[in-house]
């Protein structure tokens, strides 16, 4: 009976997988999780999308759609906070860079050109992990998960790429 009820809930409201009460509960969980009012609608849509993807993949409907949606909403709230912290750290790093003495425009251009050329000379795998680590600010674990490779491989590639880029910059007497 629970499965039939869950399936009925998915089919109610012209294909909307969440009924009004479930949507209110999702909004409440997101709000209590600290997600700003402006982002609540996006969060609700993410919960809907995940439920639809689950159904489309052929997996069983959750026994209690409302509870399942609340857990997903809670996870989304945590993800929102992680992304916010990541943005704050990036902002702090950029602010710290601005506070340091700025090299002249010519020095900056020369350094940018040398780094760009150095990146171009790296093998694709090394360049990829270097860019993900230092430009996208992903942790080693995140890079490993995204690329589907072991963390040790990411660390090894990063070490080799940084060493090669550093050597290139010293060769060119840029740093």
Short mmCIF file of C-alpha atoms in Angstrom, two decimals:
data_model
loop_
_atom_site.label_atom_id
_atom_site.label_comp_id
_atom_site.label_asym_id
_atom_site.label_seq_id
_atom_site.Cartn_x
_atom_site.Cartn_y
_atom_site.Cartn_z
CA UNK A 1 0.00 0.00 0.00
CA UNK A 2 2.83 2.42 0.78
CA UNK A 3 4.35 1.93 -2.64
CA UNK A 4 1.04 2.56 -4.35
CA UNK A 5 0.59 5.70 -2.29
CA UNK A 6 4.12 6.88 -3.16
CA UNK A 7 3.48 6.26 -6.86
CA UNK A 8 0.21 8.14 -6.65
CA UNK A 9 2.02 11.05 -5.06
CA UNK A 10 4.44 11.10 -7.99
CA UNK A 11 1.60 11.21 -10.49
CA UNK A 12 -0.48 13.87 -8.73
CA UNK A 13 -0.58 17.50 -9.77
CA UNK A 14 0.05 17.00 -13.50
CA UNK A 15 3.25 15.01 -13.14
CA UNK A 16 4.65 17.01 -10.21
CA UNK A 17 6.44 14.51 -7.95
CA UNK A 18 5.84 16.67 -4.84
CA UNK A 19 2.45 17.65 -3.51
CA UNK A 20 1.91 21.02 -1.82
CA UNK A 21 2.52 19.68 1.71
CA UNK A 22 5.76 17.99 0.66
CA UNK A 23 6.90 21.17 -1.08
CA UNK A 24 6.24 23.19 2.09
CA UNK A 25 8.23 20.66 4.10
CA UNK A 26 11.14 20.85 1.65
CA UNK A 27 11.09 24.66 1.81
CA UNK A 28 11.06 24.51 5.61
CA UNK A 29 14.00 22.09 5.75
CA UNK A 30 15.98 24.28 3.35
CA UNK A 31 15.15 27.45 5.29
CA UNK A 32 15.99 25.87 8.63
CA UNK A 33 19.21 24.62 7.02
CA UNK A 34 20.20 28.23 6.42
CA UNK A 35 19.48 28.51 2.70
CA UNK A 36 18.46 32.11 1.90
CA UNK A 37 14.90 32.84 0.84
CA UNK A 38 16.06 33.74 -2.69
CA UNK A 39 17.50 30.23 -3.20
CA UNK A 40 14.60 28.20 -1.79
CA UNK A 41 12.82 27.76 -5.13
CA UNK A 42 16.01 26.41 -6.70
CA UNK A 43 16.34 23.97 -3.81
CA UNK A 44 12.77 22.72 -4.23
CA UNK A 45 13.39 22.27 -7.95
CA UNK A 46 16.54 20.26 -7.19
CA UNK A 47 14.53 17.92 -4.95
CA UNK A 48 11.93 17.50 -7.69
CA UNK A 49 14.62 16.80 -10.26
CA UNK A 50 16.27 14.17 -8.09
CA UNK A 51 12.97 12.43 -7.50
CA UNK A 52 12.19 12.45 -11.22
CA UNK A 53 15.68 11.15 -12.04
CA UNK A 54 15.25 8.39 -9.50
CA UNK A 55 11.95 7.37 -11.08
CA UNK A 56 13.34 7.63 -14.63
CA UNK A 57 16.30 5.41 -13.76
CA UNK A 58 13.90 2.62 -12.83
CA UNK A 59 14.62 2.61 -9.13
CA UNK A 60 11.79 2.03 -6.71
CA UNK A 61 9.87 5.03 -5.51
CA UNK A 62 10.77 5.99 -1.94
CA UNK A 63 8.46 4.45 0.62
CA UNK A 64 7.86 7.85 2.17
CA UNK A 65 8.35 10.55 -0.44
CA UNK A 66 7.99 13.29 2.16
CA UNK A 67 10.77 11.90 4.36
CA UNK A 68 12.99 11.19 1.36
CA UNK A 69 12.48 14.74 0.07
CA UNK A 70 13.32 16.18 3.49
CA UNK A 71 16.61 14.24 3.60
CA UNK A 72 17.51 15.39 0.09
CA UNK A 73 16.64 18.98 1.07
CA UNK A 74 18.87 18.70 4.13
CA UNK A 75 21.73 17.45 1.96
CA UNK A 76 21.16 20.33 -0.46
CA UNK A 77 21.35 22.80 2.42
CA UNK A 78 24.70 21.33 3.48
CA UNK A 79 25.92 21.53 -0.13
CA UNK A 80 24.83 25.17 -0.25
CA UNK A 81 26.89 25.95 2.86
CA UNK A 82 29.93 24.13 1.47
CA UNK A 83 29.71 26.13 -1.75
CA UNK A 84 29.33 29.35 0.23
CA UNK A 85 32.42 28.56 2.32
CA UNK A 86 34.36 27.71 -0.83
CA UNK A 87 33.38 31.08 -2.32
CA UNK A 88 34.35 32.88 0.89
CA UNK A 89 37.77 31.20 0.93
CA UNK A 90 38.28 32.15 -2.70
CA UNK A 91 37.29 35.74 -1.91
CA UNK A 92 39.73 35.81 1.01
CA UNK A 93 42.53 34.48 -1.18
CA UNK A 94 41.80 37.08 -3.84
CA UNK A 95 41.66 39.86 -1.23
CA UNK A 96 45.02 38.72 0.15
CA UNK A 97 46.48 38.87 -3.33
CA UNK A 98 45.17 42.40 -3.79
CA UNK A 99 46.77 43.49 -0.52
CA UNK A 100 50.24 42.35 -1.53
CA UNK A 101 52.39 44.72 -3.48
CA UNK A 102 51.24 44.66 -7.08
CA UNK A 103 53.93 44.13 -9.68
CA UNK A 104 53.94 46.48 -12.62
CA UNK A 105 51.65 45.72 -15.54
CA UNK A 106 54.61 44.59 -17.60
CA UNK A 107 55.78 42.16 -14.89
CA UNK A 108 52.27 40.78 -14.52
CA UNK A 109 51.92 40.31 -18.27
CA UNK A 110 55.30 38.58 -18.46
CA UNK A 111 54.43 36.25 -15.58
CA UNK A 112 51.00 35.48 -17.07
CA UNK A 113 52.54 34.69 -20.44
CA UNK A 114 55.22 32.47 -18.88
CA UNK A 115 52.65 30.57 -16.80
CA UNK A 116 50.40 30.15 -19.84
CA UNK A 117 53.28 28.81 -21.93
CA UNK A 118 54.37 26.55 -19.09
CA UNK A 119 50.86 25.13 -18.79
CA UNK A 120 50.73 24.53 -22.54
CA UNK A 121 53.91 22.46 -22.34
CA UNK A 122 52.61 20.17 -19.59
CA UNK A 123 51.07 16.81 -20.52
CA UNK A 124 47.25 16.96 -20.58
CA UNK A 125 46.80 14.89 -17.39
CA UNK A 126 49.18 17.11 -15.39
CA UNK A 127 47.71 20.34 -16.74
CA UNK A 128 44.21 19.10 -15.91
CA UNK A 129 44.93 18.40 -12.23
CA UNK A 130 46.94 21.63 -11.87
CA UNK A 131 44.10 23.72 -13.25
CA UNK A 132 41.48 21.92 -11.14
CA UNK A 133 43.56 22.33 -7.98
CA UNK A 134 44.84 25.88 -8.28
CA UNK A 135 42.36 27.58 -10.58
CA UNK A 136 39.12 25.77 -9.70
CA UNK A 137 40.21 25.42 -6.04
CA UNK A 138 39.17 21.77 -5.80
CA UNK A 139 40.71 19.62 -3.06
CA UNK A 140 42.72 16.54 -4.03
CA UNK A 141 39.84 14.27 -3.01
CA UNK A 142 37.40 16.24 -5.18
CA UNK A 143 39.71 16.05 -8.19
CA UNK A 144 40.13 12.31 -7.71
CA UNK A 145 36.37 11.80 -7.53
CA UNK A 146 35.68 13.99 -10.58
CA UNK A 147 38.33 12.31 -12.71
CA UNK A 148 37.74 8.80 -11.37
CA UNK A 149 41.39 8.28 -10.39
CA UNK A 150 43.08 7.53 -7.05
CA UNK A 151 44.06 10.42 -4.78
CA UNK A 152 47.68 9.28 -4.93
CA UNK A 153 47.66 9.68 -8.70
CA UNK A 154 46.30 13.22 -8.34
CA UNK A 155 49.03 14.06 -5.80
CA UNK A 156 51.73 12.59 -8.01
CA UNK A 157 50.54 14.49 -11.09
CA UNK A 158 50.27 17.72 -9.10
CA UNK A 159 53.77 17.34 -7.71
CA UNK A 160 55.26 16.65 -11.13
CA UNK A 161 53.32 19.47 -12.79
CA UNK A 162 54.26 22.06 -10.15
CA UNK A 163 57.90 21.04 -10.29
CA UNK A 164 57.94 21.29 -14.10
CA UNK A 165 56.15 24.65 -14.11
CA UNK A 166 58.46 26.03 -11.40
CA UNK A 167 61.51 24.88 -13.37
CA UNK A 168 60.13 26.54 -16.50
CA UNK A 169 59.57 29.85 -14.69
CA UNK A 170 63.11 29.74 -13.23
CA UNK A 171 64.56 28.90 -16.65
CA UNK A 172 62.85 31.90 -18.17
CA UNK A 173 64.01 33.96 -15.16
CA UNK A 174 60.45 35.06 -14.49
CA UNK A 175 60.60 34.21 -10.80
#
